[in-house]
C-alpha cells in the first residue's frame, strides 16, 4: 500500500460509485457459480437459461428438474449465503472500528451465540407465545450478549491496546460459553431427540433447507445494514484515534456507537436466525480487505460487503462438494479458513507492537 | 471566537480532579496552561473542547452554552490536539490529516479542491511534506505529534486547544511549532511543561491540584515564589543579553518526598 501510486490510490479511495459498477457483475458471477456447482454440477448455459426464463420470462427449453434445483434450491441458497456473508463482514468492520479492536467480530464477541439463544428460545420453548419471530428473539439475544460482554470487558479494564484486545476476546469467550450453555440447556429441557439433532446441526451454521422465504429476512437486513454503514463512513473513519478524537471531529460519539452496534447486532441476529452462527467471516474478510484497499471505510465497507458475499457463496459450494454424498455445515468451512487467519492476526499483532 | 467557562468541575468517584475553574479567553490570545503532572491540565482542556462532560459548571463557545451546540458545530470552530493520540490502524499521514475535514463534510459530499488545498497546507505547515504516504506506525514520536497538529490545523479552527504539543519534538520543531501556533490569528490554549517556552504566551494560567491558582501575564505570574510553591523547584530569573527577555534558570529540585 505504501508504494501505490498516489493518483490511483486516491481515485480508488474516493469513488464510492465505482463499487456500484464493480459489485453487480462480480456478485452475479458468484451467484451463477454458486448455482451451477454442487453435487451434480449443472452447465452454466442451463443456469443462465433458467434465470432468463424466470426473471425475463424467456422461454428456453430446459429440464424441469434442473430448473427446480436451480431456482428453488440453489439460487435461493446462494442469495442467502451472499447476504449473510455481506452482513457478517459489515458487522465485523463496524465492531472493529468502534471498539478499536482488530479482534472484534460478532462470533468471537458472543453476539452470534446470544442470537442463537434468542432464536432457540423462540423456536423451541415458544417464548413470546408466537407473537415474536425467531429474528426478533435473535436480536434481543444478540443485544443481551453484547451488553454482557461489553460490561465484562469494561469491568476487566477497557481501553485500547494489546491488553484490552485480549480482555475483550476473553470476555467474548465467557459470553459465548454462557450463551451456548443456555442454548444447550433450552434444547435439553424442551426439545425431543429429533429436534435436538436438527438444532445442533443448525447451530453450527448451516444453509441446508434455506428457501426463497428466508430471503425476506436476510436481504433487507443486509441492504439496511449496508446503507446505514455507508451513511456513517466518515464517522467510522473518525474513530481511528479513539472516541475522544472522534468527538473532537464533531461525531456524536454515544449516538453513533449505540446506533451502529445495534445495527451490527441486528444484521448478525437476522443472519443467525436463518443460518445459525457462521463464524469468522466478520474477522477474516475485513482483515483481508484492509490489505487490499486500505483502512479507510469508503473503500473498506463496500469491499468487505462484496468479499463477504462472495466468500460465503464459495464456502457453501465447498461445503456441498467436499465430501461426496454429504453436506458439511458451512460454519465448519468458514472455521477451517478462519481459525488459521485468526492465529495469523494474533501473531502479526505481536510482531507489530 | 470567544471561549469561556464558569465554575468548571470534574470528579471521578467523588474525587475532585478539576474544581471551580473559571476562565475567559480573549479573542486571538495565546494562553499557556502550566502546572505539575496530574494538576488537571488535560482534563480541563478536554472539557473546554467539549469531549468530556463537566460534572459542574459550563463551557460557553461564542456565548452559547456547549450542551446546546451540536458536536459538529463545536468541531467546526474548535480543534483539540490530544496529549497521547495513537492508533493501530494502518493509516497514512495524508489520511490522518484528512480526518480534520470531517466536521465540514456531510455524508456523501465529495472531497473538494478546497479540502485538498487545506490538507496540503496543513501538512506543509508542520514540515511533513514528503511524508504524505508514510504509514502512521512507521513515524517517530515527534512526527506523529506533528501529524496530530496538522489534523487540527485542517479543521481551520477559530479556537485551538493543544495538550503538550511540543513534548516529543526536537528543539527546532518545538520552536517552529510554538511560533506557528503563536502567529495563528485565532484563540489558542496550550498546555506546556517548559516554563521558558511558556513565556511567549500572552497570558499564563497556573493549575495546581485541580484548581486555577493564578492567571495573568507571564512576568507577573512566573515568580520565584511561585516556582517554589507550585512546582517545588528553585529557580531565578535572568535577562537574555540578546533581546532583554527574561529567562528562568533552575537550580535544583527539592527531594521528591
Ligand atoms: N478517568 C480518570 N479516573 C481517575 N483519575 C483520573 C482520570 N482522569 C484523570 N485522572 C486523574 O486526574 C488528575 C489530572 O489528570 P490530567 O491528565 O488532567 O493531568 P495533567 O495536568 O494533564 O498532567 P500531565 O502534566 O501529566 O499531563 C491525575 O491525577 C489523574 O490521575
Ligand atoms: Mg496532561
mmCIF file with all atom_site columns, N, CA and C and ligand atoms in Angstrom, chain B residues 36-43 45-46 83-84 163-164 191 193, ligand 2:
data_model
loop_
_atom_site.group_PDB
_atom_site.id
_atom_site.type_symbol
_atom_site.label_atom_id
_atom_site.label_alt_id
_atom_site.label_comp_id
_atom_site.label_asym_id
_atom_site.label_entity_id
_atom_site.label_seq_id
_atom_site.pdbx_PDB_ins_code
_atom_site.Cartn_x
_atom_site.Cartn_y
_atom_site.Cartn_z
_atom_site.occupancy
_atom_site.B_iso_or_equiv
_atom_site.pdbx_formal_charge
_atom_site.auth_seq_id
_atom_site.auth_comp_id
_atom_site.auth_asym_id
_atom_site.auth_atom_id
_atom_site.pdbx_PDB_model_num
ATOM   1  N  N   . UNK B 1 36  ? 2.036   21.226 37.539 1.00 0.00 ? 36  UNK B N   1
ATOM   2  C  CA  . UNK B 1 36  ? 2.723   19.947 37.684 1.00 0.00 ? 36  UNK B CA  1
ATOM   3  C  C   . UNK B 1 36  ? 1.929   18.791 37.076 1.00 0.00 ? 36  UNK B C   1
ATOM   4  N  N   . UNK B 1 37  ? 2.549   17.635 36.955 1.00 0.00 ? 37  UNK B N   1
ATOM   5  C  CA  . UNK B 1 37  ? 1.854   16.441 36.471 1.00 0.00 ? 37  UNK B CA  1
ATOM   6  C  C   . UNK B 1 37  ? 0.631   16.177 37.336 1.00 0.00 ? 37  UNK B C   1
ATOM   7  N  N   . UNK B 1 38  ? -0.451  15.823 36.687 1.00 0.00 ? 38  UNK B N   1
ATOM   8  C  CA  . UNK B 1 38  ? -1.659  15.473 37.431 1.00 0.00 ? 38  UNK B CA  1
ATOM   9  C  C   . UNK B 1 38  ? -2.408  16.657 38.002 1.00 0.00 ? 38  UNK B C   1
ATOM   10 N  N   . UNK B 1 39  ? -2.057  17.875 37.582 1.00 0.00 ? 39  UNK B N   1
ATOM   11 C  CA  . UNK B 1 39  ? -2.746  19.035 38.140 1.00 0.00 ? 39  UNK B CA  1
ATOM   12 C  C   . UNK B 1 39  ? -4.078  19.302 37.445 1.00 0.00 ? 39  UNK B C   1
ATOM   13 N  N   . UNK B 1 40  ? -4.373  18.563 36.386 1.00 0.00 ? 40  UNK B N   1
ATOM   14 C  CA  . UNK B 1 40  ? -5.689  18.692 35.753 1.00 0.00 ? 40  UNK B CA  1
ATOM   15 C  C   . UNK B 1 40  ? -5.708  19.458 34.440 1.00 0.00 ? 40  UNK B C   1
ATOM   16 N  N   . UNK B 1 41  ? -4.537  19.663 33.851 1.00 0.00 ? 41  UNK B N   1
ATOM   17 C  CA  . UNK B 1 41  ? -4.482  20.430 32.599 1.00 0.00 ? 41  UNK B CA  1
ATOM   18 C  C   . UNK B 1 41  ? -5.235  19.719 31.469 1.00 0.00 ? 41  UNK B C   1
ATOM   19 N  N   . UNK B 1 42  ? -4.907  18.436 31.284 1.00 0.00 ? 42  UNK B N   1
ATOM   20 C  CA  . UNK B 1 42  ? -5.556  17.703 30.190 1.00 0.00 ? 42  UNK B CA  1
ATOM   21 C  C   . UNK B 1 42  ? -7.053  17.599 30.414 1.00 0.00 ? 42  UNK B C   1
ATOM   22 N  N   . UNK B 1 43  ? -7.435  17.381 31.656 1.00 0.00 ? 43  UNK B N   1
ATOM   23 C  CA  . UNK B 1 43  ? -8.861  17.262 31.964 1.00 0.00 ? 43  UNK B CA  1
ATOM   24 C  C   . UNK B 1 43  ? -9.582  18.561 31.642 1.00 0.00 ? 43  UNK B C   1
ATOM   25 N  N   . UNK B 1 45  ? -8.643  20.868 29.514 1.00 0.00 ? 45  UNK B N   1
ATOM   26 C  CA  . UNK B 1 45  ? -8.673  21.061 28.062 1.00 0.00 ? 45  UNK B CA  1
ATOM   27 C  C   . UNK B 1 45  ? -9.769  20.209 27.423 1.00 0.00 ? 45  UNK B C   1
ATOM   28 N  N   . UNK B 1 46  ? -9.919  18.967 27.879 1.00 0.00 ? 46  UNK B N   1
ATOM   29 C  CA  . UNK B 1 46  ? -10.954 18.104 27.303 1.00 0.00 ? 46  UNK B CA  1
ATOM   30 C  C   . UNK B 1 46  ? -12.339 18.679 27.543 1.00 0.00 ? 46  UNK B C   1
ATOM   31 N  N   . UNK B 1 83  ? -2.905  14.822 24.061 1.00 0.00 ? 83  UNK B N   1
ATOM   32 C  CA  . UNK B 1 83  ? -1.554  14.542 24.543 1.00 0.00 ? 83  UNK B CA  1
ATOM   33 C  C   . UNK B 1 83  ? -1.041  13.206 23.997 1.00 0.00 ? 83  UNK B C   1
ATOM   34 N  N   . UNK B 1 84  ? -1.883  12.187 24.071 1.00 0.00 ? 84  UNK B N   1
ATOM   35 C  CA  . UNK B 1 84  ? -1.481  10.875 23.550 1.00 0.00 ? 84  UNK B CA  1
ATOM   36 C  C   . UNK B 1 84  ? -2.554  10.405 22.593 1.00 0.00 ? 84  UNK B C   1
ATOM   37 N  N   . UNK B 1 163 ? -2.629  20.093 23.793 1.00 0.00 ? 163 UNK B N   1
ATOM   38 C  CA  . UNK B 1 163 ? -2.174  19.495 25.041 1.00 0.00 ? 163 UNK B CA  1
ATOM   39 C  C   . UNK B 1 163 ? -0.731  19.036 24.860 1.00 0.00 ? 163 UNK B C   1
ATOM   40 N  N   . UNK B 1 164 ? 0.188   19.770 25.414 1.00 0.00 ? 164 UNK B N   1
ATOM   41 C  CA  . UNK B 1 164 ? 1.621   19.488 25.300 1.00 0.00 ? 164 UNK B CA  1
ATOM   42 C  C   . UNK B 1 164 ? 2.031   19.165 23.856 1.00 0.00 ? 164 UNK B C   1
ATOM   43 N  N   . UNK B 1 191 ? -1.180  23.701 26.667 1.00 0.00 ? 191 UNK B N   1
ATOM   44 C  CA  . UNK B 1 191 ? -0.613  23.155 27.894 1.00 0.00 ? 191 UNK B CA  1
ATOM   45 C  C   . UNK B 1 191 ? 0.865   22.896 27.649 1.00 0.00 ? 191 UNK B C   1
ATOM   46 N  N   . UNK B 1 193 ? 4.981   22.244 29.521 1.00 0.00 ? 193 UNK B N   1
ATOM   47 C  CA  . UNK B 1 193 ? 5.789   21.993 30.712 1.00 0.00 ? 193 UNK B CA  1
ATOM   48 C  C   . UNK B 1 193 ? 7.040   22.871 30.760 1.00 0.00 ? 193 UNK B C   1
HETATM 49 MG MG1 . LIG C 2 .   ? -1.850  16.072 30.526 1.00 0.00 ? 2   LIG C MG1 1
#
